[in-house]
Amino acid sequence: MSVGKSRTRLWFLWHSWLAMPIWAFLFFVCLTGTIAVVSTEIMWLVNPAMRASGAGEPLPPSALIAAAEAAAPGGRVSSLSWGGSHMAVGARMAMPDGTSTTAWVNPVSGTVQGMSTGNSFRNFFRALHGWLMTFPVGWYAVTLLAIPLVGSLITGLVVYKRFWKSFYQPRIRWSQAPRVMWGDLHRVAGTWSIWFIAVIAVTSLWFLIYMMLFHLGMGLGGGKLPVLIARDQIPVAATAPKVDADAVVRAATAALPDMRLRYLWLPGTAYDPATVSGSSGQVPLLPDYVRVNPFTAEVIVIEGGMDAASGIELTRTIMRALHTGDFGGLPVKLIWFAFGLLMTTLVFSGMLIWMKRTARATVEAVRGVRRGGAGMAEGSSNA
């Protein structure tokens, strides 16, 4: 090999090694995203205060609010969240010193089983995965990975001939050399993850385009006037009247009988409505939001679901649910978690294969350069 070709190959190898940070970054994003999918369930496993048996008649929201505020004197409950029969109800409270805390209340007994302060494990991992905790730079850095992800999916399908055989004849030669084993694992994991990679890539690309349009000041549709309580409907009193949370939830469930209750947000000001959110069995991808007058317990408007204000708003809701697996309850989350692990393994195996090939090519190139240099030195001495 000539010296010119050797130098060209070395430049190519430098280019390959400099791509290493992209592989590592993609692996990091895939891993943190996989953890974020089941972050609430991980908190449930680690924190006994979040667990509940689910046996018995659940208490009304007012009883849960009273129990939470009694456990934290001076605290005011701003929202309730229901995670399922196996989880305690999370009562988010604003404290007098300006901080916030979450009380975990047993939905049946009303016992406050524990308190959580500060940022939660769930919010931390979602922020770490979604925007590297540096918005908006981190958001763009993460979502830009959608481009190589789409490219890798397309080129992988082209390069791997008859890939569908891995569906019914998966072959991983565990006893062979690491390069062979990782290659087999990469092909099998890639085949089984085709649909999941497509979902993650397309939804990530949507997040990238949406944020670009937003920062360019382009109209995205979906902009609606906020729902507020009319001034003449607000009672005049020396102190703010207490919201009847039970009546608010009853009004919302009467308007949407098949809705599975997820959240209750109490009004922050006298002009704000109370909001009840949940998902129906018919369209689990699209949550419903019921705005209720907290003083009269009358439903003001029902938002969300298939009645989104615009196609962009509807798409945004669907894309987020598909990306996070936050629909359909725990079974869907476990599916997203399993295929997230598979996708992370796919990236890791690809990184190992790339490193081994590049390292081997680097050694060969260096040896070629040395041999070329030694040949030139010998020729000069003979001359």
mmCIF file of C-alpha atoms in Angstrom:
data_model
loop_
_atom_site.group_PDB
_atom_site.id
_atom_site.type_symbol
_atom_site.label_atom_id
_atom_site.label_comp_id
_atom_site.label_asym_id
_atom_site.label_seq_id
_atom_site.Cartn_x
_atom_site.Cartn_y
_atom_site.Cartn_z
ATOM 1 C CA MET A 1 0.000 0.000 0.000
ATOM 2 C CA SER A 2 1.386 3.382 -0.975
ATOM 3 C CA VAL A 3 2.048 6.082 1.572
ATOM 4 C CA GLY A 4 -0.674 8.257 0.023
ATOM 5 C CA LYS A 5 -3.278 5.536 0.359
ATOM 6 C CA SER A 6 -2.151 4.787 3.917
ATOM 7 C CA ARG A 7 -2.585 8.412 4.901
ATOM 8 C CA THR A 8 -6.011 8.499 3.278
ATOM 9 C CA ARG A 9 -6.992 5.405 5.245
ATOM 10 C CA LEU A 10 -5.716 6.981 8.452
ATOM 11 C CA TRP A 11 -7.860 10.057 7.810
ATOM 12 C CA PHE A 12 -10.849 7.753 7.323
ATOM 13 C CA LEU A 13 -10.064 5.992 10.605
ATOM 14 C CA TRP A 14 -9.816 9.321 12.402
ATOM 15 C CA HIS A 15 -13.242 10.108 10.980
ATOM 16 C CA SER A 16 -14.565 6.767 12.298
ATOM 17 C CA TRP A 17 -13.147 7.274 15.783
ATOM 18 C CA LEU A 18 -14.582 10.769 15.968
ATOM 19 C CA ALA A 19 -18.039 9.245 15.363
ATOM 20 C CA MET A 20 -17.687 7.380 18.654
ATOM 21 C CA PRO A 21 -19.349 10.160 20.710
ATOM 22 C CA ILE A 22 -22.477 9.854 18.545
ATOM 23 C CA TRP A 23 -22.720 6.126 19.283
ATOM 24 C CA ALA A 24 -22.204 6.761 23.014
ATOM 25 C CA PHE A 25 -24.754 9.593 23.030
ATOM 26 C CA LEU A 26 -27.350 7.480 21.227
ATOM 27 C CA PHE A 27 -26.769 4.661 23.716
ATOM 28 C CA PHE A 28 -27.195 7.103 26.617
ATOM 29 C CA VAL A 29 -30.449 8.506 25.204
ATOM 30 C CA CYS A 30 -31.876 5.026 24.563
ATOM 31 C CA LEU A 31 -30.955 3.846 28.059
ATOM 32 C CA THR A 32 -32.373 6.870 29.883
ATOM 33 C CA GLY A 33 -35.535 6.735 27.765
ATOM 34 C CA THR A 34 -36.047 3.081 28.636
ATOM 35 C CA ILE A 35 -35.695 3.858 32.332
ATOM 36 C CA ALA A 36 -38.009 6.876 32.033
ATOM 37 C CA VAL A 37 -40.813 4.664 30.663
ATOM 38 C CA VAL A 38 -41.034 2.734 33.946
ATOM 39 C CA SER A 39 -39.685 5.452 36.256
ATOM 40 C CA THR A 40 -42.945 5.579 38.215
ATOM 41 C CA GLU A 41 -42.906 1.804 38.639
ATOM 42 C CA ILE A 42 -39.278 1.955 39.813
ATOM 43 C CA MET A 43 -40.286 4.555 42.398
ATOM 44 C CA TRP A 44 -43.128 2.231 43.430
ATOM 45 C CA LEU A 45 -40.667 -0.632 43.972
ATOM 46 C CA VAL A 46 -38.198 1.471 45.944
ATOM 47 C CA ASN A 47 -40.607 3.608 47.989
ATOM 48 C CA PRO A 48 -43.068 1.580 50.135
ATOM 49 C CA ALA A 49 -45.135 4.729 50.736
ATOM 50 C CA MET A 50 -46.347 4.597 47.125
ATOM 51 C CA ARG A 51 -47.833 1.117 47.409
ATOM 52 C CA ALA A 52 -51.455 0.225 48.113
ATOM 53 C CA SER A 53 -53.314 -3.058 48.222
ATOM 54 C CA GLY A 54 -56.345 -1.825 46.302
ATOM 55 C CA ALA A 55 -58.704 -3.969 48.356
ATOM 56 C CA GLY A 56 -61.786 -2.069 49.520
ATOM 57 C CA GLU A 57 -63.921 0.882 48.527
ATOM 58 C CA PRO A 58 -61.803 3.920 47.560
ATOM 59 C CA LEU A 59 -62.300 7.106 49.518
ATOM 60 C CA PRO A 60 -63.683 10.252 47.848
ATOM 61 C CA PRO A 61 -61.212 12.985 46.828
ATOM 62 C CA SER A 62 -62.211 15.272 49.700
ATOM 63 C CA ALA A 63 -61.149 12.667 52.264
ATOM 64 C CA LEU A 64 -57.788 12.220 50.532
ATOM 65 C CA ILE A 65 -57.241 15.982 50.461
ATOM 66 C CA ALA A 66 -58.136 16.347 54.128
ATOM 67 C CA ALA A 67 -55.744 13.538 55.106
ATOM 68 C CA ALA A 68 -52.869 15.042 53.120
ATOM 69 C CA GLU A 69 -53.348 18.559 54.495
ATOM 70 C CA ALA A 70 -53.608 17.214 58.041
ATOM 71 C CA ALA A 71 -50.239 15.474 57.646
ATOM 72 C CA ALA A 72 -48.576 18.699 56.449
ATOM 73 C CA PRO A 73 -49.833 21.667 58.490
ATOM 74 C CA GLY A 74 -50.111 24.781 56.359
ATOM 75 C CA GLY A 75 -49.948 22.809 53.121
ATOM 76 C CA ARG A 76 -52.563 23.241 50.401
ATOM 77 C CA VAL A 77 -53.344 20.422 47.995
ATOM 78 C CA SER A 78 -53.149 21.552 44.376
ATOM 79 C CA SER A 79 -53.674 18.233 42.613
ATOM 80 C CA LEU A 80 -54.399 14.536 43.065
ATOM 81 C CA SER A 81 -53.063 11.755 40.843
ATOM 82 C CA TRP A 82 -54.299 8.180 40.631
ATOM 83 C CA GLY A 83 -51.860 5.582 39.277
ATOM 84 C CA GLY A 84 -53.956 2.460 39.647
ATOM 85 C CA SER A 85 -55.282 0.121 42.327
ATOM 86 C CA HIS A 86 -51.729 -0.893 43.298
ATOM 87 C CA MET A 87 -50.561 2.673 43.928
ATOM 88 C CA ALA A 88 -51.236 5.233 46.605
ATOM 89 C CA VAL A 89 -52.822 8.493 45.525
ATOM 90 C CA GLY A 90 -50.303 11.308 45.104
ATOM 91 C CA ALA A 91 -51.450 14.578 46.670
ATOM 92 C CA ARG A 92 -49.292 17.447 45.437
ATOM 93 C CA MET A 93 -49.174 20.277 47.981
ATOM 94 C CA ALA A 94 -47.887 23.840 48.049
ATOM 95 C CA MET A 95 -46.183 24.597 51.351
ATOM 96 C CA PRO A 96 -46.090 27.956 53.166
ATOM 97 C CA ASP A 97 -42.347 28.367 52.530
ATOM 98 C CA GLY A 98 -42.876 28.234 48.745
ATOM 99 C CA THR A 99 -41.742 24.645 48.273
ATOM 100 C CA SER A 100 -43.883 21.724 47.183
ATOM 101 C CA THR A 101 -44.253 18.200 48.460
ATOM 102 C CA THR A 102 -46.227 15.073 47.607
ATOM 103 C CA ALA A 103 -48.156 13.109 50.204
ATOM 104 C CA TRP A 104 -48.841 9.453 49.370
ATOM 105 C CA VAL A 105 -52.296 8.630 50.661
ATOM 106 C CA ASN A 106 -53.763 5.146 50.844
ATOM 107 C CA PRO A 107 -56.871 5.340 48.630
ATOM 108 C CA VAL A 108 -58.882 3.029 50.906
ATOM 109 C CA SER A 109 -57.824 3.822 54.474
ATOM 110 C CA GLY A 110 -56.876 7.468 53.940
ATOM 111 C CA THR A 111 -53.588 6.959 55.775
ATOM 112 C CA VAL A 112 -50.709 9.171 54.708
ATOM 113 C CA GLN A 113 -47.995 6.582 54.102
ATOM 114 C CA GLY A 114 -45.144 8.987 53.407
ATOM 115 C CA MET A 115 -44.015 12.291 51.950
ATOM 116 C CA SER A 116 -41.777 13.054 48.958
ATOM 117 C CA THR A 117 -40.100 16.424 48.569
ATOM 118 C CA GLY A 118 -38.083 17.941 45.756
ATOM 119 C CA ASN A 119 -37.794 16.661 42.214
ATOM 120 C CA SER A 120 -38.966 13.097 41.717
ATOM 121 C CA PHE A 121 -37.003 10.269 40.127
ATOM 122 C CA ARG A 122 -39.591 10.226 37.345
ATOM 123 C CA ASN A 123 -39.241 13.915 36.518
ATOM 124 C CA PHE A 124 -35.452 13.724 36.714
ATOM 125 C CA PHE A 125 -35.160 10.914 34.170
ATOM 126 C CA ARG A 126 -37.709 12.449 31.835
ATOM 127 C CA ALA A 127 -35.805 15.732 31.870
ATOM 128 C CA LEU A 128 -32.470 13.937 31.472
ATOM 129 C CA HIS A 129 -33.712 11.912 28.523
ATOM 130 C CA GLY A 130 -35.869 14.546 26.862
ATOM 131 C CA TRP A 131 -33.629 17.621 26.925
ATOM 132 C CA LEU A 132 -30.503 16.719 28.974
ATOM 133 C CA MET A 133 -31.788 19.180 31.588
ATOM 134 C CA THR A 134 -30.659 22.061 29.321
ATOM 135 C CA PHE A 135 -33.708 23.237 27.382
ATOM 136 C CA PRO A 136 -33.868 23.992 24.466
ATOM 137 C CA VAL A 137 -30.300 23.032 23.419
ATOM 138 C CA GLY A 138 -30.639 19.561 24.887
ATOM 139 C CA TRP A 139 -34.021 19.095 23.219
ATOM 140 C CA TYR A 140 -32.489 19.711 19.789
ATOM 141 C CA ALA A 141 -29.465 17.515 20.561
ATOM 142 C CA VAL A 142 -31.712 14.581 21.519
ATOM 143 C CA THR A 143 -34.315 14.920 18.778
ATOM 144 C CA LEU A 144 -31.668 15.345 16.066
ATOM 145 C CA LEU A 145 -30.776 11.707 16.721
ATOM 146 C CA ALA A 146 -33.998 10.864 14.875
ATOM 147 C CA ILE A 147 -32.187 11.511 11.593
ATOM 148 C CA PRO A 148 -29.420 8.879 11.995
ATOM 149 C CA LEU A 149 -31.989 6.578 13.587
ATOM 150 C CA VAL A 150 -34.202 6.692 10.494
ATOM 151 C CA GLY A 151 -31.147 6.289 8.293
ATOM 152 C CA SER A 152 -29.914 3.298 10.285
ATOM 153 C CA LEU A 153 -33.322 1.639 10.052
ATOM 154 C CA ILE A 154 -33.528 2.048 6.275
ATOM 155 C CA THR A 155 -29.926 1.040 5.544
ATOM 156 C CA GLY A 156 -30.156 -1.894 7.952
ATOM 157 C CA LEU A 157 -33.155 -3.287 6.089
ATOM 158 C CA VAL A 158 -31.288 -2.899 2.800
ATOM 159 C CA VAL A 159 -28.014 -4.451 3.996
ATOM 160 C CA TYR A 160 -29.509 -7.337 5.981
ATOM 161 C CA LYS A 161 -30.915 -9.580 3.251
ATOM 162 C CA ARG A 162 -33.958 -11.698 4.110
ATOM 163 C CA PHE A 163 -34.138 -10.135 7.561
ATOM 164 C CA TRP A 164 -37.602 -11.578 8.139
ATOM 165 C CA LYS A 165 -36.062 -14.996 8.772
ATOM 166 C CA SER A 166 -34.995 -13.753 12.208
ATOM 167 C CA PHE A 167 -38.657 -13.636 13.200
ATOM 168 C CA TYR A 168 -39.119 -17.401 12.988
ATOM 169 C CA GLN A 169 -35.476 -18.601 12.905
ATOM 170 C CA PRO A 170 -33.522 -16.331 15.251
ATOM 171 C CA ARG A 171 -29.909 -17.461 15.478
ATOM 172 C CA ILE A 172 -27.445 -16.234 18.094
ATOM 173 C CA ARG A 173 -24.236 -18.246 18.248
ATOM 174 C CA TRP A 174 -23.393 -17.740 21.916
ATOM 175 C CA SER A 175 -20.412 -20.134 21.853
ATOM 176 C CA GLN A 176 -18.680 -18.421 18.935
ATOM 177 C CA ALA A 177 -16.192 -15.562 19.031
ATOM 178 C CA PRO A 178 -17.504 -12.299 20.520
ATOM 179 C CA ARG A 179 -17.566 -10.630 17.103
ATOM 180 C CA VAL A 180 -19.808 -13.400 15.717
ATOM 181 C CA MET A 181 -22.038 -13.463 18.788
ATOM 182 C CA TRP A 182 -22.531 -9.684 18.881
ATOM 183 C CA GLY A 183 -23.197 -9.657 15.143
ATOM 184 C CA ASP A 184 -25.948 -12.271 15.498
ATOM 185 C CA LEU A 185 -27.420 -10.424 18.478
ATOM 186 C CA HIS A 186 -27.365 -7.164 16.552
ATOM 187 C CA ARG A 187 -29.252 -8.653 13.598
ATOM 188 C CA VAL A 188 -31.867 -10.442 15.719
ATOM 189 C CA ALA A 189 -32.450 -7.433 18.005
ATOM 190 C CA GLY A 190 -32.711 -5.176 14.977
ATOM 191 C CA THR A 191 -35.270 -7.404 13.251
ATOM 192 C CA TRP A 192 -37.517 -7.696 16.288
ATOM 193 C CA SER A 193 -37.229 -3.965 16.996
ATOM 194 C CA ILE A 194 -38.156 -2.720 13.509
ATOM 195 C CA TRP A 195 -41.614 -1.501 14.493
ATOM 196 C CA PHE A 196 -40.392 0.038 17.754
ATOM 197 C CA ILE A 197 -37.448 1.830 16.122
ATOM 198 C CA ALA A 198 -39.847 3.227 13.518
ATOM 199 C CA VAL A 199 -42.201 4.515 16.238
ATOM 200 C CA ILE A 200 -39.409 6.144 18.255
ATOM 201 C CA ALA A 201 -37.717 7.611 15.172
ATOM 202 C CA VAL A 202 -40.903 9.091 13.693
ATOM 203 C CA THR A 203 -42.099 10.541 17.011
ATOM 204 C CA SER A 204 -38.632 11.998 17.732
ATOM 205 C CA LEU A 205 -38.578 13.572 14.282
ATOM 206 C CA TRP A 206 -41.980 15.091 15.012
ATOM 207 C CA PHE A 207 -40.678 16.596 18.290
ATOM 208 C CA LEU A 208 -37.748 18.097 16.379
ATOM 209 C CA ILE A 209 -39.932 19.621 13.658
ATOM 210 C CA TYR A 210 -42.504 20.882 16.164
ATOM 211 C CA MET A 211 -39.899 22.679 18.274
ATOM 212 C CA MET A 212 -38.238 24.185 15.194
ATOM 213 C CA LEU A 213 -41.561 25.569 13.971
ATOM 214 C CA PHE A 214 -42.311 26.873 17.452
ATOM 215 C CA HIS A 215 -39.021 28.763 17.713
ATOM 216 C CA LEU A 216 -39.442 30.115 14.188
ATOM 217 C CA GLY A 217 -42.690 31.700 15.340
ATOM 218 C CA MET A 218 -44.860 29.777 12.904
ATOM 219 C CA GLY A 219 -48.493 29.128 13.773
ATOM 220 C CA LEU A 220 -48.935 25.600 15.007
ATOM 221 C CA GLY A 221 -52.672 25.685 15.482
ATOM 222 C CA GLY A 222 -54.354 24.511 18.623
ATOM 223 C CA GLY A 223 -54.116 27.892 20.295
ATOM 224 C CA LYS A 224 -57.214 28.384 22.398
ATOM 225 C CA LEU A 225 -58.355 31.007 24.817
ATOM 226 C CA PRO A 226 -57.967 29.841 28.408
ATOM 227 C CA VAL A 227 -61.083 28.590 30.161
ATOM 228 C CA LEU A 228 -61.916 31.032 32.955
ATOM 229 C CA ILE A 229 -64.781 31.534 35.397
ATOM 230 C CA ALA A 230 -66.912 34.584 34.665
ATOM 231 C CA ARG A 231 -66.564 37.335 37.234
ATOM 232 C CA ASP A 232 -70.271 37.357 38.070
ATOM 233 C CA GLN A 233 -70.117 33.620 38.873
ATOM 234 C CA ILE A 234 -67.451 34.046 41.548
ATOM 235 C CA PRO A 235 -68.984 34.288 45.036
ATOM 236 C CA VAL A 236 -68.076 37.323 47.097
ATOM 237 C CA ALA A 237 -66.663 36.250 50.451
ATOM 238 C CA ALA A 238 -64.087 37.381 52.970
ATOM 239 C CA THR A 239 -62.200 34.107 52.548
ATOM 240 C CA ALA A 240 -61.985 31.878 49.497
ATOM 241 C CA PRO A 241 -64.641 29.158 49.644
ATOM 242 C CA LYS A 242 -63.353 25.599 49.805
ATOM 243 C CA VAL A 243 -63.744 23.640 46.589
ATOM 244 C CA ASP A 244 -66.050 20.624 46.786
ATOM 245 C CA ALA A 245 -63.689 18.149 45.137
ATOM 246 C CA ASP A 246 -66.242 15.320 45.362
ATOM 247 C CA ALA A 247 -68.853 17.319 43.452
ATOM 248 C CA VAL A 248 -66.283 18.292 40.806
ATOM 249 C CA VAL A 249 -65.280 14.664 40.178
ATOM 250 C CA ARG A 250 -68.926 13.534 40.173
ATOM 251 C CA ALA A 251 -69.763 16.131 37.529
ATOM 252 C CA ALA A 252 -66.819 15.054 35.366
ATOM 253 C CA THR A 253 -67.561 11.332 35.598
ATOM 254 C CA ALA A 254 -71.226 11.989 34.870
ATOM 255 C CA ALA A 255 -70.199 13.819 31.696
ATOM 256 C CA LEU A 256 -67.792 11.000 30.710
ATOM 257 C CA PRO A 257 -68.982 7.799 32.407
ATOM 258 C CA ASP A 258 -66.303 5.548 30.826
ATOM 259 C CA MET A 259 -63.377 7.811 31.771
ATOM 260 C CA ARG A 260 -60.635 6.263 33.931
ATOM 261 C CA LEU A 261 -59.720 8.930 36.478
ATOM 262 C CA ARG A 262 -56.043 9.977 36.367
ATOM 263 C CA TYR A 263 -55.754 13.550 37.662
ATOM 264 C CA LEU A 264 -57.633 16.253 39.513
ATOM 265 C CA TRP A 265 -56.231 19.779 39.397
ATOM 266 C CA LEU A 266 -57.765 22.245 41.829
ATOM 267 C CA PRO A 267 -58.040 25.917 40.776
ATOM 268 C CA GLY A 268 -55.016 28.116 41.435
ATOM 269 C CA THR A 269 -57.022 31.370 41.425
ATOM 270 C CA ALA A 270 -60.657 32.350 41.760
ATOM 271 C CA TYR A 271 -60.959 32.562 37.965
ATOM 272 C CA ASP A 272 -59.544 29.092 37.234
ATOM 273 C CA PRO A 273 -61.761 26.052 36.783
ATOM 274 C CA ALA A 274 -61.090 22.696 38.363
ATOM 275 C CA THR A 275 -59.837 20.142 35.850
ATOM 276 C CA VAL A 276 -60.432 16.419 35.846
ATOM 277 C CA SER A 277 -58.379 14.317 33.436
ATOM 278 C CA GLY A 278 -58.491 10.687 32.411
ATOM 279 C CA SER A 279 -58.629 8.344 29.473
ATOM 280 C CA SER A 280 -61.499 6.332 28.076
ATOM 281 C CA GLY A 281 -61.314 2.741 26.962
ATOM 282 C CA GLN A 282 -62.283 3.673 23.417
ATOM 283 C CA VAL A 283 -59.372 6.035 22.682
ATOM 284 C CA PRO A 284 -56.606 5.404 25.268
ATOM 285 C CA LEU A 285 -54.078 7.466 23.286
ATOM 286 C CA LEU A 286 -56.101 10.660 23.734
ATOM 287 C CA PRO A 287 -56.789 11.849 27.306
ATOM 288 C CA ASP A 288 -59.881 13.887 28.092
ATOM 289 C CA TYR A 289 -59.922 17.092 30.144
ATOM 290 C CA VAL A 290 -63.137 18.159 31.838
ATOM 291 C CA ARG A 291 -63.188 21.788 33.018
ATOM 292 C CA VAL A 292 -65.605 22.219 35.910
ATOM 293 C CA ASN A 293 -66.821 25.349 37.672
ATOM 294 C CA PRO A 294 -65.542 24.777 41.251
ATOM 295 C CA PHE A 295 -68.310 26.894 42.789
ATOM 296 C CA THR A 296 -71.317 25.332 41.071
ATOM 297 C CA ALA A 297 -69.860 21.927 40.042
ATOM 298 C CA GLU A 298 -71.124 22.496 36.497
ATOM 299 C CA VAL A 299 -69.146 21.230 33.526
ATOM 300 C CA ILE A 300 -67.889 24.178 31.477
ATOM 301 C CA VAL A 301 -66.261 22.330 28.596
ATOM 302 C CA ILE A 302 -64.800 18.940 27.685
ATOM 303 C CA GLU A 303 -61.482 19.106 25.843
ATOM 304 C CA GLY A 304 -59.094 16.573 24.409
ATOM 305 C CA GLY A 305 -60.021 13.188 23.002
ATOM 306 C CA MET A 306 -60.988 13.214 19.340
ATOM 307 C CA ASP A 307 -62.316 16.773 19.735
ATOM 308 C CA ALA A 308 -58.880 18.408 19.675
ATOM 309 C CA ALA A 309 -58.802 21.995 18.510
ATOM 310 C CA SER A 310 -56.568 21.233 15.528
ATOM 311 C CA GLY A 311 -54.872 18.442 13.667
ATOM 312 C CA ILE A 312 -51.495 19.533 15.045
ATOM 313 C CA GLU A 313 -52.735 19.392 18.624
ATOM 314 C CA LEU A 314 -54.205 15.943 17.986
ATOM 315 C CA THR A 315 -50.939 14.765 16.396
ATOM 316 C CA ARG A 316 -48.890 16.166 19.270
ATOM 317 C CA THR A 317 -50.950 14.245 21.823
ATOM 318 C CA ILE A 318 -50.744 10.987 19.879
ATOM 319 C CA MET A 319 -47.010 11.339 19.227
ATOM 320 C CA ARG A 320 -46.249 11.920 22.879
ATOM 321 C CA ALA A 321 -48.285 8.893 23.967
ATOM 322 C CA LEU A 322 -46.643 6.675 21.351
ATOM 323 C CA HIS A 323 -43.155 7.862 22.263
ATOM 324 C CA THR A 324 -43.512 7.375 26.024
ATOM 325 C CA GLY A 325 -45.858 4.372 26.078
ATOM 326 C CA ASP A 326 -48.026 6.310 28.510
ATOM 327 C CA PHE A 327 -51.336 4.785 27.451
ATOM 328 C CA GLY A 328 -53.029 1.487 28.114
ATOM 329 C CA GLY A 329 -51.691 1.172 31.650
ATOM 330 C CA LEU A 330 -48.928 -1.087 32.944
ATOM 331 C CA PRO A 331 -49.070 -3.757 30.167
ATOM 332 C CA VAL A 332 -48.190 -1.198 27.470
ATOM 333 C CA LYS A 333 -45.453 0.293 29.641
ATOM 334 C CA LEU A 334 -43.861 -3.134 30.073
ATOM 335 C CA ILE A 335 -43.936 -3.699 26.303
ATOM 336 C CA TRP A 336 -42.262 -0.318 25.715
ATOM 337 C CA PHE A 337 -39.715 -1.107 28.426
ATOM 338 C CA ALA A 338 -38.872 -4.525 26.925
ATOM 339 C CA PHE A 339 -38.407 -3.160 23.420
ATOM 340 C CA GLY A 340 -36.541 -0.161 24.810
ATOM 341 C CA LEU A 341 -34.042 -2.584 26.342
ATOM 342 C CA LEU A 342 -33.866 -4.423 23.031
ATOM 343 C CA MET A 343 -33.196 -1.173 21.182
ATOM 344 C CA THR A 344 -30.518 -0.204 23.732
ATOM 345 C CA THR A 345 -28.894 -3.623 23.236
ATOM 346 C CA LEU A 346 -29.051 -3.062 19.493
ATOM 347 C CA VAL A 347 -27.158 0.234 19.786
ATOM 348 C CA PHE A 348 -24.638 -1.267 22.217
ATOM 349 C CA SER A 349 -23.943 -4.292 20.006
ATOM 350 C CA GLY A 350 -23.597 -2.048 16.963
ATOM 351 C CA MET A 351 -21.152 0.114 18.893
ATOM 352 C CA LEU A 352 -19.056 -2.919 19.851
ATOM 353 C CA ILE A 353 -19.033 -4.250 16.294
ATOM 354 C CA TRP A 354 -18.018 -0.836 14.962
ATOM 355 C CA MET A 355 -15.255 -0.477 17.587
ATOM 356 C CA LYS A 356 -13.780 -3.908 16.845
ATOM 357 C CA ARG A 357 -13.753 -3.336 13.098
ATOM 358 C CA THR A 358 -12.365 0.174 13.408
ATOM 359 C CA ALA A 359 -9.737 -0.902 15.933
ATOM 360 C CA ARG A 360 -8.611 -3.753 13.695
ATOM 361 C CA ALA A 361 -8.478 -1.471 10.653
ATOM 362 C CA THR A 362 -6.521 1.086 12.701
ATOM 363 C CA VAL A 363 -3.890 -1.490 13.671
ATOM 364 C CA GLU A 364 -3.569 -2.647 10.053
ATOM 365 C CA ALA A 365 -3.268 0.936 8.809
ATOM 366 C CA VAL A 366 -0.577 1.816 11.368
ATOM 367 C CA ARG A 367 1.380 -1.288 10.444
ATOM 368 C CA GLY A 368 1.068 -0.379 6.760
ATOM 369 C CA VAL A 369 2.397 3.115 7.402
ATOM 370 C CA ARG A 370 5.336 1.725 9.375
ATOM 371 C CA ARG A 371 6.166 -0.780 6.664
ATOM 372 C CA GLY A 372 5.947 1.980 4.064
ATOM 373 C CA GLY A 373 8.193 4.231 6.104
ATOM 374 C CA ALA A 374 10.715 1.435 6.645
ATOM 375 C CA GLY A 375 10.714 0.670 2.889
ATOM 376 C CA MET A 376 11.394 4.295 2.033
ATOM 377 C CA ALA A 377 14.232 4.463 4.552
ATOM 378 C CA GLU A 378 15.783 1.315 3.125
ATOM 379 C CA GLY A 379 15.517 2.678 -0.416
ATOM 380 C CA SER A 380 17.196 5.907 0.628
ATOM 381 C CA SER A 381 20.122 4.042 2.237
ATOM 382 C CA ASN A 382 20.635 1.903 -0.852
ATOM 383 C CA ALA A 383 20.696 5.007 -2.993
#
